[in-house]
Coordinates of C-alpha atoms in Angstrom, one line a residue:
Chain A
X195 CA 0.0 0.0 0.0
X196 CA 2.8 2.4 1.0
X197 CA 4.5 2.0 -2.4
X198 CA 1.2 2.6 -4.3
X199 CA 0.9 5.8 -2.4
X200 CA 4.5 6.9 -3.4
X201 CA 3.7 6.3 -7.0
X202 CA 0.3 8.0 -6.6
X203 CA 1.9 11.1 -5.0
X204 CA 4.6 11.5 -7.6
X205 CA 2.1 11.1 -10.4
X206 CA -0.5 13.6 -9.0
X207 CA 2.3 16.0 -8.2
X208 CA 3.4 15.9 -11.8
X209 CA 0.0 17.0 -13.0
X210 CA 0.3 20.2 -11.1
X211 CA 4.0 20.9 -11.9
X212 CA 3.1 21.1 -15.5
X213 CA 0.4 23.4 -17.0
X214 CA -1.6 20.3 -17.8
X215 CA -3.7 20.3 -14.6
X216 CA -4.6 24.0 -14.9
X217 CA -5.4 23.8 -18.6
X218 CA -7.5 20.7 -18.1
X219 CA -9.4 22.1 -15.1
X220 CA -10.2 25.4 -16.9
X221 CA -11.3 23.8 -20.1
X222 CA -13.4 21.2 -18.2
X223 CA -15.1 23.8 -16.2
X224 CA -15.6 26.1 -19.2
X225 CA -17.2 23.3 -21.3
X226 CA -19.3 22.2 -18.4
X227 CA -20.8 25.6 -18.3
X228 CA -21.5 25.7 -22.0
X229 CA -23.0 22.2 -21.9
X230 CA -25.2 22.9 -19.0
X231 CA -26.4 26.4 -19.7
X232 CA -26.4 26.7 -23.5
X233 CA -26.9 23.2 -24.8
X234 CA -28.6 21.7 -21.7
X235 CA -31.0 24.7 -21.4
X236 CA -30.6 24.8 -17.7
X237 CA -32.8 27.8 -17.2
X238 CA -35.5 27.0 -19.8
X239 CA -36.1 23.6 -18.2
X240 CA -37.1 25.5 -15.0
X241 CA -36.3 22.5 -12.8
X242 CA -34.1 22.6 -9.7
X243 CA -31.8 19.7 -10.7
X244 CA -28.5 19.1 -12.4
X245 CA -29.8 16.8 -15.1
X246 CA -28.7 19.2 -17.8
X247 CA -25.1 18.9 -16.5
X248 CA -24.9 15.2 -16.0
X249 CA -26.5 14.3 -19.3
X250 CA -23.6 15.9 -21.2
X251 CA -20.9 14.6 -19.0
X252 CA -20.1 11.4 -21.0
X253 CA -19.4 13.7 -24.0
X254 CA -17.2 15.9 -22.0
X255 CA -15.2 12.9 -20.7
X256 CA -14.9 11.5 -24.2
X257 CA -12.7 14.3 -25.3
X258 CA -11.0 15.4 -22.1
X259 CA -10.1 12.2 -20.3
X260 CA -7.9 10.8 -23.1
X261 CA -5.9 14.0 -22.7
X262 CA -5.1 12.9 -19.1
X263 CA -4.4 9.2 -19.9
X264 CA -2.5 9.6 -23.2
X265 CA 0.7 10.3 -21.3
X266 CA 0.2 7.8 -18.5
X267 CA 2.4 5.0 -20.0
X268 CA 3.3 6.4 -23.4
X269 CA 5.4 9.1 -21.8
X270 CA 7.0 6.6 -19.4
X271 CA 8.2 4.5 -22.3
X272 CA 9.2 7.4 -24.5
X273 CA 11.3 9.0 -21.9
X274 CA 12.8 5.6 -20.9
X275 CA 11.8 6.2 -17.3
X276 CA 9.8 2.9 -17.4
X277 CA 13.2 1.2 -17.2
X278 CA 13.9 3.0 -14.0
X279 CA 10.3 2.4 -12.6
X280 CA 10.5 -1.3 -13.4
X281 CA 13.9 -1.8 -11.9
X282 CA 12.9 -0.2 -8.5
X283 CA 11.5 -2.5 -6.0
X284 CA 7.9 -2.0 -6.8
X285 CA 5.6 -4.5 -8.5
X286 CA 3.9 -3.9 -11.8
X287 CA 0.6 -4.0 -10.1
X288 CA 1.6 -1.3 -7.6
X289 CA 2.7 1.0 -10.5
X290 CA -0.4 0.5 -12.5
X291 CA -2.7 1.1 -9.6
X292 CA -0.7 4.0 -8.3
X293 CA -0.8 5.8 -11.7
X294 CA -4.5 5.0 -12.2
X295 CA -5.5 6.3 -8.8
X296 CA -3.6 9.5 -9.4
X297 CA -5.5 10.1 -12.6
X298 CA -8.8 9.2 -11.0
X299 CA -8.3 11.4 -8.0
X300 CA -7.3 14.3 -10.3
X301 CA -10.5 13.8 -12.4
X302 CA -12.7 13.6 -9.3
X303 CA -11.0 16.8 -8.0
X304 CA -11.9 18.5 -11.3
X305 CA -15.4 17.2 -11.1
X306 CA -15.8 18.5 -7.6
X307 CA -14.9 21.9 -8.9
X308 CA -18.3 22.1 -10.5
X309 CA -19.8 22.7 -7.0
X310 CA -20.8 26.3 -7.8
X311 CA -23.5 24.7 -10.1
X312 CA -24.8 22.7 -7.2
X313 CA -24.9 25.9 -5.0
X314 CA -26.7 27.8 -7.9
X315 CA -29.3 25.0 -8.1
X316 CA -29.8 25.2 -4.4
X317 CA -30.0 28.9 -4.4
X318 CA -32.6 29.1 -7.2
X319 CA -34.8 26.3 -6.1
X320 CA -35.1 23.3 -3.8
X321 CA -33.5 20.3 -5.5
X322 CA -33.3 16.7 -4.3
X323 CA -29.7 16.8 -3.0
X324 CA -29.6 13.1 -2.6
X325 CA -30.1 12.7 -6.3
X326 CA -27.3 15.0 -7.0
X327 CA -24.9 13.3 -4.7
X328 CA -25.8 10.0 -6.3
X329 CA -25.1 11.6 -9.7
X330 CA -21.7 12.8 -8.6
X331 CA -20.8 9.4 -7.3
X332 CA -22.0 7.9 -10.7
X333 CA -20.0 10.5 -12.6
X334 CA -16.9 9.6 -10.6
X335 CA -17.3 5.9 -11.4
X336 CA -17.9 6.6 -15.0
X337 CA -14.7 8.7 -15.0
X338 CA -12.8 5.6 -13.6
X339 CA -14.1 3.6 -16.5
X340 CA -13.0 6.1 -19.1
X341 CA -9.6 6.4 -17.4
X342 CA -9.1 2.7 -17.3
X343 CA -9.7 2.5 -21.1
X344 CA -7.2 5.3 -21.6
X345 CA -4.6 3.7 -19.3
X346 CA -4.8 0.5 -21.2
X347 CA -4.5 2.2 -24.6
X348 CA -1.5 4.3 -23.5
X349 CA 0.3 1.1 -22.6
X350 CA 0.0 0.0 -26.2
X351 CA 1.6 2.9 -27.9
X352 CA 4.7 5.2 -27.3
X353 CA 3.0 7.9 -29.3
X354 CA 0.7 10.1 -27.3
X355 CA -1.3 11.2 -30.3
X356 CA -2.1 7.7 -31.3
X357 CA -3.0 6.9 -27.7
X358 CA -5.3 9.9 -27.6
X359 CA -7.2 9.1 -30.8
X360 CA -7.5 5.4 -30.1
X361 CA -8.8 6.1 -26.6
X362 CA -11.4 8.5 -28.0
X363 CA -12.6 5.9 -30.5
X364 CA -12.8 3.1 -28.0
X365 CA -14.5 5.2 -25.5
X366 CA -17.0 6.4 -28.1
X367 CA -17.9 2.7 -28.7
X368 CA -18.6 2.4 -25.0
X369 CA -20.6 5.6 -24.9
X370 CA -22.8 4.5 -27.8
X371 CA -23.0 0.8 -27.0
X372 CA -26.6 1.1 -25.8
X373 CA -27.7 2.9 -29.0
X374 CA -28.5 1.5 -32.4
X375 CA -25.1 2.5 -33.8
X376 CA -23.3 -0.3 -31.9
X377 CA -26.1 -2.6 -30.9
X378 CA -27.4 -3.1 -34.5
X379 CA -24.0 -4.5 -35.5
X380 CA -24.2 -7.1 -32.9
X381 CA -27.9 -7.9 -33.1
X382 CA -27.4 -9.5 -36.5
X383 CA -25.4 -12.4 -35.3
X384 CA -24.7 -12.3 -31.5
X385 CA -26.9 -14.1 -29.0
X386 CA -29.4 -12.1 -27.0
X387 CA -27.5 -12.3 -23.8
X388 CA -24.4 -10.8 -25.4
X389 CA -26.3 -8.0 -27.0
X390 CA -27.9 -7.2 -23.6
X391 CA -24.6 -7.2 -21.7
X392 CA -23.1 -4.9 -24.4
X393 CA -25.9 -2.4 -24.1
X394 CA -25.5 -2.8 -20.3
X395 CA -22.0 -1.4 -20.7
X396 CA -23.2 1.8 -22.3
X397 CA -21.9 4.9 -20.6
X398 CA -24.8 6.9 -22.1
X399 CA -27.7 4.8 -20.8
X400 CA -25.9 4.3 -17.5
X401 CA -25.4 7.9 -17.0
X402 CA -29.0 8.7 -18.0
X403 CA -30.2 6.4 -15.4
X404 CA -27.9 7.6 -12.8
X405 CA -28.5 11.3 -13.5
X406 CA -32.0 10.6 -12.3
X407 CA -30.4 9.4 -9.0
X408 CA -30.9 5.7 -9.6
X409 CA -27.8 4.0 -8.3
X410 CA -28.2 0.5 -9.3
X411 CA -25.7 -2.0 -7.8
X412 CA -25.5 -3.5 -11.2
X413 CA -24.1 -0.1 -12.6
X414 CA -21.5 0.0 -9.9
X415 CA -20.4 -3.6 -10.5
X416 CA -20.3 -2.9 -14.2
X417 CA -18.0 0.1 -13.8
X418 CA -15.8 -1.4 -11.2
X419 CA -15.4 -4.7 -13.1
X420 CA -14.6 -2.7 -16.2
X421 CA -11.9 -0.8 -14.3
X422 CA -10.4 -4.0 -12.8
X423 CA -10.3 -5.9 -16.2
X424 CA -8.9 -3.0 -18.1
X425 CA -6.1 -2.4 -15.5
X426 CA -5.2 -6.0 -15.6
X427 CA -5.0 -5.8 -19.4
X428 CA -3.0 -2.6 -18.9
X429 CA -0.4 -4.4 -16.6
X430 CA -0.1 -7.2 -19.0
X431 CA 0.5 -4.8 -21.9
X432 CA 3.1 -2.8 -20.0
X433 CA 5.0 -5.9 -19.1
X434 CA 4.9 -7.1 -22.8
X435 CA 5.9 -3.8 -24.3
X436 CA 8.1 -2.2 -21.7
X437 CA 11.3 -3.0 -23.5
X438 CA 10.3 -2.0 -27.1
Chain B
X123 CA 31.2 -16.0 0.9
X124 CA 29.3 -16.2 -2.3
X125 CA 29.7 -13.4 -4.8
X126 CA 27.4 -10.5 -4.8
X127 CA 26.5 -11.0 -8.4
X128 CA 26.3 -14.3 -9.9
X129 CA 25.3 -14.7 -13.6
X130 CA 24.4 -18.2 -14.6
X131 CA 24.1 -19.2 -18.3
X132 CA 22.1 -16.1 -19.1
X133 CA 20.5 -16.1 -22.6
X134 CA 18.1 -13.7 -24.3
X135 CA 16.5 -14.2 -27.6
X136 CA 14.4 -11.7 -29.5
X137 CA 12.6 -13.8 -32.1
X138 CA 15.3 -15.6 -34.0
X139 CA 18.0 -13.1 -32.9
X140 CA 20.1 -14.2 -30.0
X141 CA 21.2 -11.1 -28.2
X142 CA 22.9 -12.7 -25.3
X143 CA 24.2 -16.2 -25.5
X144 CA 25.1 -18.3 -22.5
X145 CA 26.8 -15.6 -20.4
X146 CA 28.1 -16.6 -17.0
X147 CA 30.3 -14.7 -14.6
X148 CA 30.4 -13.4 -11.0
X149 CA 31.4 -10.2 -9.4
X150 CA 32.7 -10.0 -5.8
X151 CA 32.6 -7.1 -3.3
X152 CA 35.2 -4.5 -4.2
X153 CA 35.4 -5.6 -7.8
X154 CA 34.7 -3.1 -10.6
X155 CA 33.8 -5.1 -13.7
X156 CA 34.1 -3.3 -17.0
X157 CA 31.7 -4.7 -19.6
X158 CA 33.2 -4.0 -23.0
X159 CA 31.9 -4.7 -26.4
X160 CA 30.9 -3.1 -29.7
X161 CA 27.4 -1.6 -30.1
X162 CA 24.8 -4.2 -30.2
X163 CA 27.0 -6.8 -28.6
X164 CA 24.5 -7.5 -25.8
X165 CA 25.9 -5.4 -23.0
X166 CA 22.7 -3.5 -22.3
X167 CA 20.6 -6.5 -22.7
X168 CA 22.7 -8.3 -20.1
X169 CA 22.4 -5.5 -17.7
X170 CA 18.7 -5.3 -18.2
X171 CA 18.4 -8.9 -17.3
X172 CA 20.5 -8.5 -14.2
X173 CA 18.4 -5.6 -13.0
X174 CA 15.1 -7.4 -13.6
X175 CA 13.9 -5.2 -16.5
X176 CA 14.0 -8.0 -19.0
X177 CA 13.1 -11.6 -18.3
X178 CA 15.9 -13.9 -19.6
X179 CA 15.0 -16.6 -22.1
X180 CA 17.1 -19.0 -20.1
X181 CA 19.5 -18.8 -17.1
X182 CA 19.3 -16.4 -14.2
X183 CA 21.1 -13.8 -12.2
X184 CA 21.6 -14.0 -8.5
X185 CA 22.1 -10.7 -6.7
X186 CA 23.2 -10.7 -3.0
X187 CA 21.8 -14.2 -2.8
X188 CA 18.4 -13.4 -4.3
X189 CA 17.4 -14.9 -7.6
X190 CA 16.1 -12.0 -9.8
X191 CA 13.5 -14.3 -11.3
X192 CA 12.2 -15.8 -8.1
X193 CA 12.6 -13.0 -5.6
X194 CA 12.6 -9.9 -7.8
X195 CA 11.7 -7.4 -5.1
X196 CA 14.4 -8.5 -2.7
X197 CA 17.0 -8.5 -5.5
X198 CA 15.9 -5.1 -6.7
X199 CA 16.3 -3.7 -3.3
X200 CA 20.0 -4.6 -3.3
X201 CA 20.7 -3.1 -6.7
X202 CA 21.3 0.5 -7.7
X203 CA 20.9 0.9 -11.5
X204 CA 21.8 3.7 -13.8
X205 CA 20.0 2.9 -17.1
X206 CA 21.5 4.1 -20.4
X207 CA 21.0 7.8 -20.8
X208 CA 20.1 8.2 -17.1
X209 CA 16.3 8.5 -17.6
X210 CA 14.5 10.7 -15.1
X211 CA 11.1 12.5 -15.0
X212 CA 11.8 15.7 -16.9
X213 CA 9.2 17.9 -15.2
X214 CA 10.5 17.1 -11.7
X215 CA 13.3 18.8 -9.9
X216 CA 16.3 16.7 -8.8
X217 CA 15.3 17.2 -5.2
X218 CA 11.8 15.9 -5.7
X219 CA 12.9 13.1 -8.0
X220 CA 15.5 11.9 -5.5
X221 CA 12.9 12.0 -2.7
X222 CA 10.6 10.0 -4.8
X223 CA 13.2 7.3 -5.5
X224 CA 14.2 7.3 -1.8
X225 CA 10.5 6.7 -0.8
X226 CA 10.1 3.9 -3.3
X227 CA 13.3 2.5 -1.7
X228 CA 11.5 2.6 1.6
X229 CA 13.2 5.6 3.1
X230 CA 10.9 8.0 5.0
X231 CA 10.9 11.3 6.8
X232 CA 14.3 12.5 8.3
X233 CA 16.0 9.3 7.0
X234 CA 15.0 10.1 3.5
X235 CA 16.1 13.7 3.7
X236 CA 19.4 12.7 5.2
X237 CA 20.1 10.3 2.4
X238 CA 19.1 12.7 -0.3
X239 CA 21.4 15.4 1.1
X240 CA 24.2 12.8 1.4
X241 CA 24.0 11.7 -2.3
X242 CA 23.5 15.2 -3.5
X243 CA 26.8 16.3 -1.9
X244 CA 28.4 13.1 -3.2
X245 CA 27.6 13.9 -6.8
X246 CA 27.9 17.8 -6.2
X247 CA 24.4 18.6 -7.3
X248 CA 23.7 21.2 -4.6
X249 CA 23.6 24.2 -7.1
X250 CA 21.0 22.6 -9.3
X251 CA 18.6 21.0 -6.8
X252 CA 15.5 23.1 -7.7
X253 CA 15.8 23.3 -11.5
X254 CA 13.5 21.0 -13.5
X255 CA 15.5 18.1 -14.8
X256 CA 14.6 18.7 -18.3
X257 CA 16.6 22.0 -18.3
X258 CA 19.7 20.5 -16.9
X259 CA 22.8 19.9 -18.9
X260 CA 23.8 16.4 -19.8
X261 CA 26.4 16.2 -17.1
X262 CA 24.0 17.3 -14.4
X263 CA 21.3 14.8 -15.7
X264 CA 23.9 12.1 -15.4
X265 CA 24.6 13.1 -11.8
X266 CA 21.0 12.9 -11.0
X267 CA 20.9 9.4 -12.4
X268 CA 23.9 8.4 -10.4
X269 CA 22.5 10.0 -7.2
X270 CA 19.3 8.0 -7.7
X271 CA 21.3 4.8 -8.2
X272 CA 23.2 5.1 -4.9
X273 CA 20.5 6.7 -2.8
X274 CA 20.0 3.4 -0.8
X275 CA 23.8 2.7 -0.6
X276 CA 23.3 -0.5 -2.6
X277 CA 25.6 -3.5 -2.4
X278 CA 25.4 -3.9 -6.1
X279 CA 25.8 -1.1 -8.6
X280 CA 25.0 -1.5 -12.2
X281 CA 25.7 1.4 -14.6
X282 CA 25.1 1.4 -18.4
X283 CA 27.5 3.7 -20.0
X284 CA 27.8 6.1 -17.1
X285 CA 30.1 8.5 -18.8
X286 CA 28.8 8.3 -22.4
X287 CA 28.4 11.8 -23.8
X288 CA 30.1 13.7 -21.0
X289 CA 33.0 16.1 -21.4
X290 CA 36.4 15.1 -20.1
X291 CA 36.0 16.9 -16.9
X292 CA 32.6 15.3 -16.2
X293 CA 34.1 12.0 -17.1
X294 CA 36.9 12.4 -14.7
X295 CA 34.4 13.4 -11.9
X296 CA 32.1 10.4 -12.5
X297 CA 35.1 7.9 -12.6
X298 CA 36.4 9.4 -9.4
X299 CA 33.0 8.9 -7.8
X300 CA 32.8 5.2 -9.0
X301 CA 36.3 4.6 -7.6
X302 CA 35.4 6.1 -4.2
X303 CA 32.3 3.9 -3.9
X304 CA 33.8 0.7 -5.2
X305 CA 35.4 -0.9 -2.2
X306 CA 32.3 -2.0 -0.4
X307 CA 30.2 -2.8 -3.5
X308 CA 30.2 -5.1 -6.5
X309 CA 30.1 -2.8 -9.5
X310 CA 29.4 -3.5 -13.1
X311 CA 29.7 -0.8 -15.7
X312 CA 29.5 -0.9 -19.4
X313 CA 31.5 1.3 -21.7
X314 CA 33.2 1.4 -25.0
X315 CA 35.8 3.8 -23.8
X316 CA 38.8 1.7 -23.2
X317 CA 40.8 4.2 -21.2
X318 CA 38.0 4.1 -18.7
X319 CA 38.5 0.4 -18.2
X320 CA 42.1 1.0 -17.4
X321 CA 41.3 3.9 -15.2
X322 CA 38.6 2.4 -12.9
X323 CA 38.1 -1.3 -13.6
X324 CA 39.7 -4.1 -11.7
X325 CA 38.5 -6.6 -14.2
X326 CA 37.2 -6.5 -17.8
X327 CA 34.9 -8.8 -19.8
X328 CA 34.8 -8.4 -23.5
X329 CA 31.5 -9.4 -25.1
X330 CA 30.8 -9.7 -28.8
X331 CA 27.7 -11.1 -30.6
X332 CA 26.2 -12.0 -27.3
X333 CA 29.1 -14.0 -26.0
X334 CA 32.0 -13.5 -23.5
X335 CA 35.2 -13.6 -25.6
X336 CA 37.7 -12.5 -22.9
X337 CA 37.7 -12.1 -19.2
X338 CA 40.6 -10.8 -17.1
X339 CA 42.2 -7.8 -15.5
X340 CA 42.8 -4.9 -17.9
X341 CA 46.6 -5.6 -17.9
X342 CA 46.0 -9.3 -18.6
X343 CA 43.9 -8.4 -21.5
X344 CA 46.3 -5.8 -22.8
X345 CA 49.2 -8.3 -22.8
X346 CA 47.4 -10.4 -25.3
X347 CA 48.2 -7.7 -27.8
X348 CA 50.7 -8.5 -30.5
X349 CA 52.4 -5.2 -29.5
X350 CA 52.9 -6.3 -25.9
X351 CA 56.6 -6.1 -24.9
X352 CA 57.6 -5.4 -28.5
X353 CA 60.7 -3.1 -28.8
X354 CA 61.1 0.0 -30.9
X355 CA 64.6 0.9 -32.0
X356 CA 65.7 4.0 -33.8
X357 CA 69.2 4.3 -35.3
X358 CA 71.4 5.5 -38.2
X359 CA 70.4 4.0 -41.6
X360 CA 73.5 2.0 -42.2
X361 CA 73.6 0.5 -38.6
X362 CA 69.9 -0.5 -39.2
X363 CA 70.7 -2.6 -42.1
X364 CA 73.7 -4.0 -40.3
X365 CA 71.7 -4.9 -37.2
X366 CA 68.5 -6.2 -38.9
X367 CA 69.6 -9.7 -39.8
X368 CA 71.2 -10.3 -36.4
X369 CA 68.0 -9.2 -34.7
X370 CA 65.9 -11.4 -36.8
X371 CA 67.9 -14.4 -35.5
X372 CA 67.7 -13.4 -31.9
X373 CA 65.8 -16.0 -29.8
X374 CA 62.4 -14.6 -28.6
X375 CA 62.1 -12.3 -31.6
X376 CA 59.2 -13.3 -33.8
X377 CA 59.2 -10.7 -36.5
X378 CA 61.0 -7.5 -37.4
X379 CA 59.4 -4.6 -39.1
X380 CA 61.9 -2.4 -40.9
X381 CA 61.4 1.2 -42.0
X382 CA 63.7 3.8 -43.5
X383 CA 63.4 7.5 -43.8
X384 CA 65.6 10.5 -44.1
X385 CA 66.4 10.7 -40.4
X386 CA 67.4 7.1 -40.2
X387 CA 65.9 3.6 -39.7
X388 CA 63.4 2.3 -37.3
X389 CA 63.1 -1.3 -36.3
X390 CA 60.0 -2.7 -34.6
X391 CA 60.7 -6.0 -33.0
X392 CA 57.7 -8.2 -32.0
X393 CA 58.4 -10.7 -29.3
X394 CA 57.4 -14.3 -29.2
X395 CA 54.3 -14.8 -27.0
X396 CA 54.7 -11.4 -25.4
X397 CA 58.0 -12.2 -23.5
X398 CA 60.2 -9.3 -22.7
X399 CA 63.1 -8.9 -25.1
X400 CA 64.3 -5.4 -24.3
X401 CA 67.4 -6.6 -22.5
X402 CA 68.5 -9.0 -25.2
X403 CA 68.0 -6.4 -27.9
X404 CA 70.0 -3.7 -26.0
X405 CA 72.8 -6.2 -25.3
X406 CA 73.0 -7.1 -28.9
X407 CA 73.2 -3.5 -29.9
X408 CA 75.9 -2.9 -27.4
X409 CA 77.9 -5.9 -28.4
X410 CA 77.7 -4.8 -32.0
X411 CA 78.9 -1.3 -31.0
X412 CA 75.9 0.2 -32.8
X413 CA 74.9 3.7 -31.8
X414 CA 71.2 3.8 -30.8
X415 CA 69.1 7.0 -31.0
X416 CA 66.1 5.7 -29.2
X417 CA 65.0 2.4 -27.7
X418 CA 61.6 1.8 -26.2
X419 CA 59.5 -1.1 -24.9
X420 CA 55.8 -1.0 -26.0
X421 CA 53.0 -2.0 -23.8
X422 CA 50.0 -3.8 -25.2
X423 CA 47.1 -1.7 -25.8
X424 CA 43.5 -2.7 -24.8
X425 CA 42.0 -1.3 -27.8
X426 CA 44.1 -3.4 -30.1
X427 CA 43.1 -6.5 -28.2
X428 CA 39.5 -5.3 -28.3
X429 CA 39.6 -4.8 -32.0
X430 CA 41.2 -8.1 -32.8
X431 CA 38.9 -10.1 -30.5
X432 CA 35.6 -8.5 -31.4
X433 CA 36.4 -8.6 -35.0
X434 CA 37.1 -12.3 -34.9
X435 CA 33.9 -13.0 -32.9
X436 CA 31.7 -10.9 -35.2
X437 CA 33.0 -12.5 -38.3
X438 CA 32.5 -15.9 -36.7
X439 CA 29.0 -15.1 -35.6
X440 CA 28.2 -13.8 -39.1
X441 CA 29.4 -17.1 -40.6
X442 CA 27.3 -19.2 -38.3
X443 CA 24.1 -17.3 -39.2

């Protein structure tokens, strides 16, 4: 545990040494505002809730989270620091988890900076704060799933641009997996159970459900198992490709 | 006591290419082993297997009694490693980077700070502690890498080309440092600068095409040179021709190279199996009452041996493939 924390601390610190963290936070908050107020018609809906914010969150994650994860392992391999990291007395698992947790905590921190929105809603009306808390938890879990995809992809390529683009594409598949775009492709030939589990993975339908405050234990298990599986895949990939 | 580093039949294959082939050796405390070889000979690959970065195809390395394959954590704790090019996180400052490595090595709080201070003064890094590593010069980056490698005062120190790309002053500094640390460690360093081996190493291994082709002290290796104990003689032209035949018949002399120029003649006498012949040659010259302008005994040079051996091995490996 101690060593995971050492990795975590270094990684998180690195976000804030470089402009990355600040640029990310500003853009995230700026886009959050646009999505909520302009496209989500926050005022026109005349409801005291944050549905207009959470509904667009998957789309925001889609383009911003790969920007965090693209350097996670790609950079490590490109700079050669992976050789240092892997010859220090830490296990591969500790390194993978430490790095992932740093990215996750950073994203959750950014997410929490949208709190003025929550205050606004409470100032203007009388929202169900339980729903909002549930939505935040769901948003944090979804961020974890996006990050795990990105962590895995960045282990595959040394090139950050490739790792960004591929992460966006794979994440997009997950975002849309509940919609016709992806499902129709599988419905033709795959058994019903498979089709249903794929649509179950959809970030969009999950977040739709959760933005209404429905935290289903199934959703949580879906996200957590996705994170675990992808991190295992990430560790295997790092181990295979570390010396390339 | 068993050696601190024991390499047993180490082999690494990338597809059909054999990078390291059946390499075995051991290094004791106090020894500084110079790992020599042309580029692509398998030096770095061997070091990467010793430090646990690469998994060997066959064979193993045992560091301080811990098998790197079976107990990687314990073995890694005993090793300090400077990878080629001294990689470090560019956005960090040397201070935060060294603290990070110290913490990964299990050092905390005051202990950690004391060790960081110690290695920083050891590699003279005080003036650049708070500058991001990416803006440091090559020499300072290398010092950061060295500091990182010795932060836990390891029993085993492995360095991949520690002085590569440094200026002569920096090289001198790094070599001094290695020599100062050597007595209570087992050290392996790779290099292709041969003077470095003569300056810091107690032992040298020459590796080519993945195989060990020579192993001995730098002096032993140098004495394998054809030049070793050969004698160079300069004299007047007429005495040169006069002496030449007699010298060729002298016991112990294998071959005589004869050159003439305006200033006189020079004779280069190669000795049989590197035995000293200086005395015999000077006695002969004295007996013949020949006036000698200059007489000098040559030492074998490591780089000649290196060239001969690695050339042979590379040609041989090429033929086998």
